[in-house]
Tab-separated table of C-alpha atoms in Angstrom:
chain	number	residue	atom	x	y	z
V	1	MET	CA	-57.086	-37.412	-51.187
V	2	SER	CA	-59.802	-39.680	-49.816
V	3	ASP	CA	-63.321	-39.001	-48.501
V	4	ASN	CA	-64.582	-37.377	-51.703
V	5	ASN	CA	-68.020	-38.806	-50.933
V	6	LEU	CA	-68.131	-36.598	-47.832
V	7	LEU	CA	-66.821	-33.411	-49.407
V	8	GLU	CA	-68.098	-31.022	-51.991
V	9	HIS	CA	-65.438	-29.334	-54.157
V	10	THR	CA	-65.130	-26.267	-51.917
V	11	ASP	CA	-64.990	-28.457	-48.832
V	12	GLN	CA	-62.205	-30.485	-50.413
V	13	LYS	CA	-60.230	-27.278	-50.935
V	14	VAL	CA	-60.315	-26.309	-47.252
V	15	VAL	CA	-59.179	-29.811	-46.294
V	16	ASP	CA	-56.321	-29.608	-48.801
V	17	PHE	CA	-55.392	-26.202	-47.412
V	18	VAL	CA	-55.223	-27.463	-43.819
V	19	VAL	CA	-53.157	-30.440	-44.985
V	20	SER	CA	-50.720	-28.055	-46.714
V	21	LEU	CA	-50.286	-26.154	-43.439
V	22	ILE	CA	-49.587	-29.381	-41.533
V	23	ARG	CA	-47.046	-30.448	-44.161
V	24	SER	CA	-45.224	-27.125	-43.850
V	25	GLN	CA	-44.142	-28.326	-40.388
V	26	PRO	CA	-44.718	-24.988	-38.624
V	27	ILE	CA	-43.070	-25.928	-35.330
V	28	ASN	CA	-42.287	-23.035	-33.029
V	29	PRO	CA	-38.480	-22.784	-33.430
V	30	TYR	CA	-38.020	-22.434	-29.682
V	31	PHE	CA	-38.624	-26.196	-29.458
V	32	VAL	CA	-36.359	-27.171	-32.391
V	33	GLN	CA	-33.534	-24.662	-32.195
V	34	GLY	CA	-30.816	-24.976	-34.803
V	35	ARG	CA	-32.875	-27.067	-37.233
V	36	GLY	CA	-34.056	-24.287	-39.541
V	37	ILE	CA	-37.704	-25.064	-38.782
V	38	SER	CA	-40.334	-22.399	-38.095
V	39	GLU	CA	-43.778	-21.066	-39.008
V	40	ALA	CA	-42.358	-19.211	-42.030
V	41	GLY	CA	-43.589	-21.728	-44.617
V	42	ALA	CA	-47.112	-21.768	-43.207
V	43	GLN	CA	-47.239	-17.973	-43.239
V	44	VAL	CA	-46.259	-17.916	-46.922
V	45	ILE	CA	-49.096	-20.328	-47.719
V	46	ILE	CA	-51.552	-18.216	-45.745
V	47	LYS	CA	-50.375	-14.921	-47.231
V	48	ASN	CA	-50.628	-16.266	-50.778
V	49	LYS	CA	-54.193	-17.443	-50.189
V	50	LEU	CA	-55.272	-14.131	-48.676
V	51	GLU	CA	-53.784	-12.229	-51.615
V	52	GLU	CA	-55.545	-14.614	-53.997
V	53	LEU	CA	-58.819	-13.587	-52.330
V	54	GLY	CA	-58.048	-9.934	-53.044
V	55	LEU	CA	-57.801	-8.891	-49.395
V	56	ASP	CA	-55.654	-6.102	-48.001
V	57	VAL	CA	-52.689	-8.039	-46.594
V	58	PHE	CA	-50.087	-6.801	-44.097
V	59	GLU	CA	-46.936	-8.349	-42.680
V	60	VAL	CA	-46.524	-7.406	-39.024
V	61	PRO	CA	-43.047	-8.346	-37.794
V	62	VAL	CA	-42.032	-8.860	-34.194
V	63	GLU	CA	-39.696	-5.942	-33.452
V	64	PHE	CA	-38.597	-5.807	-29.843
V	65	GLU	CA	-37.546	-2.159	-30.151
V	66	ALA	CA	-41.235	-1.323	-30.640
V	67	LEU	CA	-42.283	-3.517	-27.727
V	68	GLY	CA	-39.983	-2.063	-25.088
V	69	LYS	CA	-42.835	-0.647	-23.021
V	70	TYR	CA	-44.178	-4.193	-22.535
V	71	GLU	CA	-40.996	-5.654	-20.996
V	72	TYR	CA	-41.761	-8.390	-18.436
V	73	LEU	CA	-45.440	-8.383	-19.336
V	74	PRO	CA	-47.109	-11.274	-21.185
V	75	GLY	CA	-45.451	-11.714	-24.568
V	76	TYR	CA	-42.098	-10.089	-23.880
V	77	VAL	CA	-39.558	-11.236	-21.321
V	78	PRO	CA	-36.056	-10.094	-22.325
V	79	GLY	CA	-33.613	-12.968	-22.504
V	80	ILE	CA	-36.409	-15.487	-23.074
V	81	SER	CA	-38.850	-14.141	-25.665
V	82	ASP	CA	-35.956	-12.927	-27.830
V	83	ARG	CA	-33.843	-16.049	-27.455
V	84	VAL	CA	-34.918	-17.251	-30.907
V	85	SER	CA	-34.850	-14.940	-33.935
V	86	PHE	CA	-38.099	-13.663	-35.441
V	87	GLU	CA	-36.404	-12.880	-38.746
V	88	GLY	CA	-38.575	-14.184	-41.583
V	89	ARG	CA	-41.421	-15.050	-39.193
V	90	PRO	CA	-43.908	-12.180	-39.524
V	91	ASN	CA	-47.491	-12.208	-38.393
V	92	ILE	CA	-49.899	-12.067	-41.318
V	93	VAL	CA	-52.878	-9.701	-41.027
V	94	ALA	CA	-55.589	-9.171	-43.633
V	95	ARG	CA	-58.740	-7.115	-44.040
V	96	LEU	CA	-61.940	-7.775	-45.933
V	97	LYS	CA	-63.007	-4.151	-46.142
V	98	GLY	CA	-66.632	-3.376	-45.422
V	99	THR	CA	-68.818	-1.127	-47.512
V	100	ASP	CA	-69.485	1.271	-44.620
V	101	SER	CA	-66.657	0.652	-42.168
V	102	ASP	CA	-67.048	3.894	-40.237
V	103	ASN	CA	-70.651	3.144	-39.306
V	104	ALA	CA	-70.742	-0.642	-38.892
V	105	ARG	CA	-69.409	-3.200	-36.427
V	106	SER	CA	-66.132	-4.979	-37.067
V	107	LEU	CA	-64.765	-8.411	-36.246
V	108	LEU	CA	-61.364	-10.101	-35.961
V	109	LEU	CA	-60.720	-13.744	-36.870
V	110	CYS	CA	-57.433	-14.848	-35.362
V	111	GLY	CA	-55.288	-17.714	-34.209
V	112	HIS	CA	-51.748	-19.040	-34.150
V	113	CYS	CA	-49.958	-20.847	-36.943
V	114	ASP	CA	-47.179	-22.372	-34.835
V	115	VAL	CA	-47.406	-25.868	-33.387
V	116	VAL	CA	-45.495	-27.805	-30.753
V	117	ALA	CA	-42.931	-30.397	-31.761
V	118	ALA	CA	-43.629	-34.100	-32.240
V	119	GLU	CA	-40.507	-35.732	-30.846
V	120	ASP	CA	-42.479	-38.958	-30.403
V	121	ALA	CA	-43.197	-39.193	-34.156
V	122	GLY	CA	-42.321	-42.904	-34.266
V	123	LEU	CA	-45.209	-43.667	-31.912
V	124	TRP	CA	-47.893	-41.930	-34.011
V	125	GLU	CA	-50.380	-43.990	-35.999
V	126	HIS	CA	-49.836	-41.585	-38.916
V	127	PRO	CA	-46.686	-39.470	-39.387
V	128	PRO	CA	-47.359	-36.135	-37.650
V	129	PHE	CA	-46.444	-33.905	-40.590
V	130	GLU	CA	-47.896	-35.806	-43.535
V	131	GLY	CA	-51.460	-34.583	-43.052
V	132	VAL	CA	-53.066	-37.965	-43.667
V	133	VAL	CA	-56.806	-37.827	-44.427
V	134	LYS	CA	-58.660	-41.008	-43.555
V	135	ASP	CA	-62.195	-41.950	-42.518
V	136	GLY	CA	-63.422	-38.364	-42.367
V	137	VAL	CA	-60.532	-37.147	-40.227
V	138	ILE	CA	-57.443	-34.990	-40.795
V	139	HIS	CA	-54.479	-36.437	-38.898
V	140	GLY	CA	-51.361	-34.538	-37.934
V	141	ARG	CA	-49.680	-32.105	-35.591
V	142	GLY	CA	-51.730	-28.926	-35.522
V	143	ALA	CA	-54.865	-30.525	-36.961
V	144	SER	CA	-56.760	-29.426	-33.835
V	145	ASP	CA	-54.370	-26.864	-32.368
V	146	MET	CA	-55.048	-24.932	-34.486
V	147	LEU	CA	-54.388	-25.160	-38.206
V	148	SER	CA	-57.932	-26.342	-38.940
V	149	GLY	CA	-59.243	-23.266	-37.148
V	150	LEU	CA	-56.999	-20.976	-39.204
V	151	GLY	CA	-57.881	-22.692	-42.463
V	152	GLY	CA	-61.581	-22.628	-41.612
V	153	MET	CA	-61.463	-18.880	-40.943
V	154	ILE	CA	-59.807	-18.166	-44.288
V	155	TYR	CA	-62.355	-20.257	-46.159
V	156	ALA	CA	-65.170	-18.595	-44.237
V	157	MET	CA	-63.918	-15.308	-45.637
V	158	GLU	CA	-63.755	-16.860	-49.101
V	159	ALA	CA	-67.346	-18.065	-48.705
V	160	ILE	CA	-68.424	-14.524	-47.859
V	161	ILE	CA	-66.650	-13.103	-50.913
V	162	ARG	CA	-68.118	-15.738	-53.235
V	163	SER	CA	-71.615	-15.169	-51.867
V	164	GLY	CA	-71.530	-11.575	-53.044
V	165	SER	CA	-72.875	-10.447	-49.655
V	166	ARG	CA	-70.274	-7.842	-48.841
V	167	PRO	CA	-70.366	-6.878	-45.137
V	168	ARG	CA	-70.806	-3.269	-44.066
V	169	GLY	CA	-68.147	-3.578	-41.370
V	170	ASP	CA	-64.530	-4.683	-41.694
V	171	ILE	CA	-63.612	-8.321	-41.142
V	172	TRP	CA	-60.013	-8.666	-40.004
V	173	PHE	CA	-57.897	-11.807	-39.964
V	174	ALA	CA	-54.616	-12.483	-38.151
V	175	SER	CA	-52.331	-15.501	-38.329
V	176	LEU	CA	-50.094	-15.201	-35.286
V	177	VAL	CA	-46.608	-16.574	-34.691
V	178	CYS	CA	-45.090	-17.822	-31.444
V	179	GLU	CA	-48.216	-18.572	-29.425
V	180	GLU	CA	-46.847	-21.883	-28.202
V	181	PHE	CA	-44.057	-20.183	-26.284
V	182	GLY	CA	-44.819	-16.743	-24.979
V	183	GLY	CA	-47.448	-15.114	-27.185
V	184	THR	CA	-45.031	-12.547	-28.613
V	185	GLY	CA	-46.730	-12.552	-32.012
V	186	THR	CA	-50.074	-11.628	-30.490
V	187	LEU	CA	-48.537	-8.774	-28.514
V	188	ALA	CA	-46.906	-7.427	-31.687
V	189	VAL	CA	-50.193	-7.508	-33.632
V	190	ALA	CA	-52.264	-5.965	-30.836
V	191	ASP	CA	-49.669	-3.198	-30.465
V	192	TRP	CA	-49.606	-2.631	-34.253
V	193	MET	CA	-53.385	-2.415	-34.302
V	194	GLN	CA	-53.364	0.123	-31.500
V	195	ARG	CA	-50.767	2.260	-33.246
V	196	SER	CA	-52.731	1.958	-36.508
V	197	GLY	CA	-56.065	2.914	-34.972
V	198	ILE	CA	-57.576	-0.522	-35.594
V	199	ALA	CA	-60.000	-1.731	-32.916
V	200	PRO	CA	-62.273	-4.617	-33.920
V	201	ASP	CA	-65.359	-4.777	-31.746
V	202	VAL	CA	-65.179	-8.522	-31.210
V	203	ALA	CA	-62.889	-11.433	-32.046
V	204	ILE	CA	-63.077	-15.163	-32.622
V	205	MET	CA	-60.023	-17.117	-31.544
V	206	GLY	CA	-59.943	-20.424	-33.423
V	207	GLU	CA	-58.595	-22.749	-30.716
V	208	PRO	CA	-60.354	-26.132	-30.626
V	209	THR	CA	-63.646	-26.117	-28.752
V	210	GLY	CA	-65.585	-28.390	-31.086
V	211	THR	CA	-68.310	-26.746	-33.117
V	212	ARG	CA	-71.127	-27.234	-30.605
V	213	SER	CA	-69.871	-24.978	-27.801
V	214	LEU	CA	-68.585	-21.431	-27.507
V	215	SER	CA	-65.859	-20.481	-25.043
V	216	LEU	CA	-66.135	-17.151	-23.262
V	217	LEU	CA	-62.922	-17.248	-21.247
V	218	CYS	CA	-59.572	-18.876	-20.795
V	219	ARG	CA	-57.088	-19.127	-17.965
V	220	ALA	CA	-53.745	-17.370	-17.702
V	221	ILE	CA	-50.586	-19.363	-17.187
V	222	ALA	CA	-47.269	-18.524	-15.576
V	223	PHE	CA	-44.128	-20.549	-16.213
V	224	VAL	CA	-41.729	-20.689	-13.277
V	225	ASP	CA	-38.530	-22.613	-12.570
V	226	VAL	CA	-37.922	-23.687	-8.979
V	227	VAL	CA	-34.286	-24.580	-8.361
V	228	ILE	CA	-33.620	-26.910	-5.433
V	229	LYS	CA	-30.025	-26.985	-4.207
V	230	GLY	CA	-28.301	-29.989	-2.676
V	231	ARG	CA	-24.707	-31.008	-1.998
V	232	SER	CA	-22.985	-33.473	-4.245
V	233	GLY	CA	-21.319	-36.618	-2.974
V	234	HIS	CA	-20.744	-40.273	-3.839
V	235	LEU	CA	-24.089	-41.948	-4.428
V	236	GLU	CA	-22.954	-45.424	-3.406
V	237	ARG	CA	-22.483	-44.615	0.252
V	238	THR	CA	-24.857	-43.312	2.903
V	239	PRO	CA	-23.815	-39.723	3.588
V	240	GLU	CA	-23.179	-38.143	6.932
V	241	HIS	CA	-25.657	-35.590	8.218
V	242	PHE	CA	-25.438	-32.403	6.188
V	243	SER	CA	-24.330	-30.492	9.310
V	244	GLN	CA	-21.214	-32.659	9.258
V	245	GLY	CA	-20.538	-31.959	5.586
V	246	GLY	CA	-22.525	-34.891	4.237
V	247	ALA	CA	-24.108	-34.961	0.792
V	248	VAL	CA	-27.701	-33.833	0.252
V	249	ASP	CA	-29.651	-35.232	-2.690
V	250	ALA	CA	-31.305	-32.353	-4.558
V	251	ILE	CA	-33.559	-34.833	-6.326
V	252	ALA	CA	-34.887	-36.116	-3.006
V	253	LYS	CA	-35.530	-32.539	-1.908
V	254	ALA	CA	-37.321	-31.928	-5.208
V	255	ARG	CA	-39.573	-34.871	-4.419
V	256	TYR	CA	-40.353	-33.196	-1.097
V	257	ILE	CA	-41.278	-29.954	-2.877
V	258	MET	CA	-43.421	-31.862	-5.357
V	259	SER	CA	-45.284	-33.543	-2.515
V	260	ALA	CA	-45.888	-30.128	-0.984
V	261	ILE	CA	-47.224	-28.888	-4.350
V	262	ASP	CA	-49.667	-31.810	-4.316
V	263	LYS	CA	-51.025	-30.485	-1.008
V	264	LEU	CA	-51.253	-26.958	-2.424
V	265	ASN	CA	-53.237	-28.262	-5.388
V	266	ALA	CA	-55.565	-30.161	-3.089
V	267	ASP	CA	-56.247	-26.888	-1.264
V	268	TRP	CA	-56.802	-24.972	-4.512
V	269	ALA	CA	-59.205	-27.657	-5.718
V	270	LEU	CA	-61.565	-26.725	-2.859
V	271	ARG	CA	-61.340	-22.942	-3.196
V	272	ALA	CA	-64.073	-21.028	-5.015
V	273	ASP	CA	-61.631	-18.336	-6.177
V	274	LYS	CA	-59.639	-20.980	-8.066
V	275	ASP	CA	-62.540	-22.169	-10.223
V	276	HIS	CA	-65.058	-20.730	-12.676
V	277	PRO	CA	-68.559	-22.043	-13.419
V	278	LEU	CA	-67.795	-22.267	-17.150
V	279	ILE	CA	-64.608	-24.263	-16.605
V	280	GLU	CA	-65.347	-26.488	-13.591
V	281	ASP	CA	-61.718	-27.503	-13.316
V	282	PRO	CA	-59.789	-25.687	-10.584
V	283	CYS	CA	-56.552	-23.861	-11.240
V	284	GLN	CA	-53.482	-25.890	-10.357
V	285	ALA	CA	-49.694	-25.658	-10.256
V	286	LYS	CA	-48.424	-28.511	-12.418
V	287	VAL	CA	-44.858	-29.738	-12.785
V	288	SER	CA	-44.073	-30.121	-16.483
V	289	MET	CA	-40.322	-30.783	-16.542
V	290	ILE	CA	-37.656	-32.037	-14.123
V	291	GLN	CA	-33.941	-31.549	-14.660
V	292	GLY	CA	-31.374	-32.720	-12.151
V	293	GLY	CA	-28.158	-34.604	-11.566
V	294	HIS	CA	-24.769	-34.539	-13.234
V	295	HIS	CA	-23.297	-38.046	-12.862
V	296	PRO	CA	-24.748	-41.571	-12.542
V	297	SER	CA	-22.928	-42.223	-9.249
V	298	SER	CA	-23.342	-38.827	-7.580
V	299	TYR	CA	-26.008	-37.246	-5.454
V	300	ALA	CA	-27.519	-34.381	-7.422
V	301	GLU	CA	-26.082	-30.938	-6.695
V	302	ALA	CA	-29.228	-29.282	-8.019
V	303	CYS	CA	-32.640	-30.110	-9.429
V	304	THR	CA	-34.949	-27.759	-11.340
V	305	LEU	CA	-38.718	-28.122	-11.467
V	306	SER	CA	-40.467	-26.294	-14.312
V	307	ILE	CA	-44.018	-25.499	-13.269
V	308	ASP	CA	-47.110	-24.236	-15.096
V	309	ILE	CA	-49.323	-22.208	-12.742
V	310	GLN	CA	-52.887	-21.473	-13.832
V	311	SER	CA	-54.949	-18.450	-12.848
V	312	LEU	CA	-58.268	-16.806	-13.729
V	313	PRO	CA	-59.157	-13.380	-15.171
V	314	HIS	CA	-60.103	-11.945	-11.776
V	315	GLU	CA	-56.594	-12.730	-10.450
V	316	GLN	CA	-54.721	-10.557	-12.976
V	317	ASP	CA	-53.002	-7.231	-12.345
V	318	ASN	CA	-52.010	-5.654	-15.686
V	319	GLY	CA	-51.719	-9.098	-17.203
V	320	ILE	CA	-49.684	-10.570	-14.334
V	321	PRO	CA	-51.211	-12.697	-11.526
V	322	ILE	CA	-49.308	-10.857	-8.789
V	323	GLY	CA	-51.370	-12.306	-5.945
V	324	VAL	CA	-50.958	-15.846	-7.271
V	325	ARG	CA	-47.223	-15.362	-7.589
V	326	ASP	CA	-46.996	-14.032	-4.043
V	327	GLU	CA	-49.043	-16.939	-2.702
V	328	PHE	CA	-46.840	-19.468	-4.492
V	329	VAL	CA	-43.616	-17.893	-3.223
V	330	ASP	CA	-45.012	-17.790	0.320
V	331	PHE	CA	-46.019	-21.450	0.001
V	332	LEU	CA	-42.470	-22.370	-1.045
V	333	ARG	CA	-41.034	-20.381	1.862
V	334	LYS	CA	-43.183	-22.290	4.348
V	335	ALA	CA	-42.275	-25.621	2.727
V	336	CYS	CA	-38.581	-24.750	3.016
V	337	ASP	CA	-38.950	-23.638	6.632
V	338	ALA	CA	-40.354	-27.079	7.478
V	339	ASP	CA	-37.255	-28.884	6.144
V	340	PRO	CA	-33.943	-28.692	8.053
V	341	TRP	CA	-31.773	-28.463	4.905
V	342	LEU	CA	-34.020	-26.177	2.860
V	343	ARG	CA	-34.511	-23.868	5.834
V	344	HIS	CA	-30.893	-22.806	5.397
V	345	ASN	CA	-30.728	-23.449	1.651
V	346	PRO	CA	-34.068	-22.218	0.329
V	347	VAL	CA	-35.168	-22.833	-3.219
V	348	GLU	CA	-34.600	-20.236	-5.921
V	349	VAL	CA	-37.632	-19.008	-7.866
V	350	HIS	CA	-37.208	-17.828	-11.466
V	351	TRP	CA	-40.344	-16.510	-13.178
V	352	LYS	CA	-40.007	-17.221	-16.892
V	353	LEU	CA	-43.094	-16.277	-18.877
V	354	ASP	CA	-46.682	-15.189	-18.400
V	355	ALA	CA	-49.548	-15.778	-20.824
V	356	ASP	CA	-52.575	-13.597	-20.192
V	357	CYS	CA	-56.281	-14.402	-20.248
V	358	CYS	CA	-59.575	-12.839	-21.249
V	359	GLU	CA	-63.320	-13.111	-20.643
V	360	ILE	CA	-66.370	-11.806	-22.503
V	361	PRO	CA	-69.661	-11.296	-20.597
V	362	GLN	CA	-72.258	-14.011	-21.109
V	363	ASP	CA	-74.928	-11.423	-21.932
V	364	HIS	CA	-72.890	-9.727	-24.669
V	365	GLU	CA	-74.842	-9.251	-27.905
V	366	PHE	CA	-72.173	-11.092	-29.902
V	367	VAL	CA	-72.463	-14.130	-27.637
V	368	ARG	CA	-76.225	-14.271	-28.192
V	369	LEU	CA	-75.768	-14.056	-31.979
V	370	PHE	CA	-73.026	-16.677	-31.977
V	371	VAL	CA	-75.076	-19.162	-29.947
V	372	GLU	CA	-78.024	-18.664	-32.290
V	373	LYS	CA	-75.936	-19.519	-35.363
V	374	ILE	CA	-74.439	-22.604	-33.707
V	375	ARG	CA	-77.893	-23.868	-32.779
V	376	GLU	CA	-79.143	-23.345	-36.307
V	377	ASN	CA	-76.232	-25.352	-37.688
V	378	ASN	CA	-75.929	-28.326	-35.353
V	379	GLY	CA	-78.236	-27.895	-32.362
V	380	GLY	CA	-75.391	-26.965	-30.001
V	381	GLY	CA	-74.670	-23.611	-28.448
V	382	ALA	CA	-73.481	-24.443	-24.937
V	383	LEU	CA	-71.305	-21.834	-23.239
V	384	SER	CA	-67.986	-22.954	-21.813
V	385	GLY	CA	-64.504	-21.888	-20.808
V	386	VAL	CA	-61.184	-23.236	-22.035
V	387	GLN	CA	-59.141	-25.011	-19.376
V	388	GLY	CA	-55.916	-23.910	-21.011
V	389	HIS	CA	-54.838	-20.608	-22.509
V	390	TYR	CA	-55.416	-18.691	-25.717
V	391	ASP	CA	-53.935	-15.365	-26.733
V	392	GLY	CA	-56.819	-12.965	-26.358
V	393	GLY	CA	-55.887	-10.720	-23.465
V	394	TRP	CA	-53.820	-8.168	-25.372
V	395	PHE	CA	-56.609	-7.632	-27.924
V	396	THR	CA	-58.938	-6.726	-25.061
V	397	ASN	CA	-56.420	-4.656	-23.120
V	398	LEU	CA	-54.974	-2.666	-26.035
V	399	ASN	CA	-57.792	-2.620	-28.590
V	400	GLY	CA	-60.946	-2.999	-26.470
V	401	THR	CA	-61.839	-6.122	-28.436
V	402	GLN	CA	-64.109	-8.636	-26.707
V	403	VAL	CA	-62.769	-12.122	-27.444
V	404	THR	CA	-64.568	-15.435	-27.866
V	405	CYS	CA	-63.038	-18.803	-28.716
V	406	PHE	CA	-64.556	-21.217	-31.211
V	407	GLY	CA	-62.732	-23.737	-33.349
V	408	PRO	CA	-62.928	-27.209	-34.870
V	409	GLY	CA	-61.187	-30.065	-33.110
V	410	ASN	CA	-60.817	-31.270	-29.560
V	411	MET	CA	-58.451	-29.712	-27.018
V	412	ALA	CA	-57.899	-33.188	-25.588
V	413	THR	CA	-55.855	-34.066	-28.689
V	414	ALA	CA	-53.831	-30.831	-28.660
V	415	HIS	CA	-50.113	-31.368	-27.901
V	416	ALA	CA	-50.918	-35.086	-27.843
V	417	ARG	CA	-49.870	-38.050	-29.936
V	418	ASP	CA	-52.163	-38.760	-32.935
V	419	GLU	CA	-53.716	-35.293	-32.999
V	420	PHE	CA	-56.660	-35.051	-35.391
V	421	CYS	CA	-59.670	-32.998	-36.484
V	422	SER	CA	-62.994	-34.128	-37.887
V	423	ILE	CA	-63.664	-32.954	-41.434
V	424	ARG	CA	-67.351	-32.626	-40.590
V	425	GLU	CA	-66.468	-30.172	-37.822
V	426	LEU	CA	-64.212	-28.215	-40.164
V	427	ILE	CA	-66.989	-27.881	-42.759
V	428	ASP	CA	-69.546	-26.858	-40.122
V	429	TYR	CA	-67.027	-24.358	-38.808
V	430	VAL	CA	-66.670	-22.608	-42.155
V	431	GLU	CA	-70.431	-22.279	-42.414
V	432	ILE	CA	-70.991	-21.029	-38.853
V	433	VAL	CA	-68.142	-18.509	-38.891
V	434	SER	CA	-69.151	-17.064	-42.260
V	435	GLN	CA	-72.733	-16.615	-41.046
V	436	VAL	CA	-71.636	-15.012	-37.771
V	437	CYS	CA	-69.324	-12.602	-39.618
V	438	LEU	CA	-72.005	-11.517	-42.065
V	439	GLU	CA	-74.672	-11.072	-39.416
V	440	TRP	CA	-72.449	-9.153	-36.993
V	441	CYS	CA	-70.890	-6.894	-39.624
V	442	LYS	CA	-74.055	-6.145	-41.570
């Protein structure tokens, strides 16, 4: 391992730990079905470390029988969330027990251990799952999103234990599975906590924010498939009008719908209810995948647009952005009415998954403490919001836990080629989080 001039011995250990998580290749199996790849190896590494620290450690499996009351809410959509087995993929929860738990404040450190795939591995500067350390940087899939955050939290707890400054309140830790597709692991842990009478006062989600700013909210996302129907025919001839039985290219009609979505996004970009002062990036409906056609010389019979629709905390109704959904469906109806073919063959709308959101008040006592510790460490302390999503909503809704987000790395590199995290940020993170935990739980 390089960069020994930068790292003290303990700092080297946290870097090695993050590298071991990257090398375990904890890809969410939804993206690599049939390859025998999952978060299981990373969870074993994490569990072993937590047990080494002498913490109370719990395995919290995803059991859909116990989650039946949450059907079609964020985290559990039958036929989608349960499409891939959770066997051998438990959440890992641990507790550093306080000396006076009943009379002191508690805190939850949490984040996900799964990462997205790296199908473009040949284009990376460093192989995505080798965990290369070079020039003060950890390279690899999950380095920012969010294995460095998880590793930093664990070593913050180790720093607390080694300091001998035992907190009065409980410090909880949770390594969550399946955040990258559906958030089912988070739902299972929040439900388990509720059934177990566990309700941390506040939480730190370790998604990458950099170590100079603190996020107080994230957006919700809804995944929806829009299926555009056409009529197949020979591609190498100009078809008759569809009223005379001629072919209709579903891909061309999908382009029409995409152009209409561009206009919707332009409208949303100007609306105050679609933005937040801590995010300053309006909610949008973004096409992420296109699937259409069945033969190189045929007009497409159908084309499916997969769309990621963003929304804000104030737009949620029991974790679902009902008003946003209704607006989007009404928008599609009007777009179809304006097209002669789609007027009689309207698109089909299939809602797939929802991921909820959360927000902590800016004047919360924990926010003030957190900002103070960041400023003491590096002079930062700006408040922000995360443009994407992190799994905090269920902790607030089921456990009353107010959730912040603070983690090493840069969200701009998440899900991207050549993902990385600065070692300096990781070391600062361990120090800041350990200080925040001790101060809040004292």
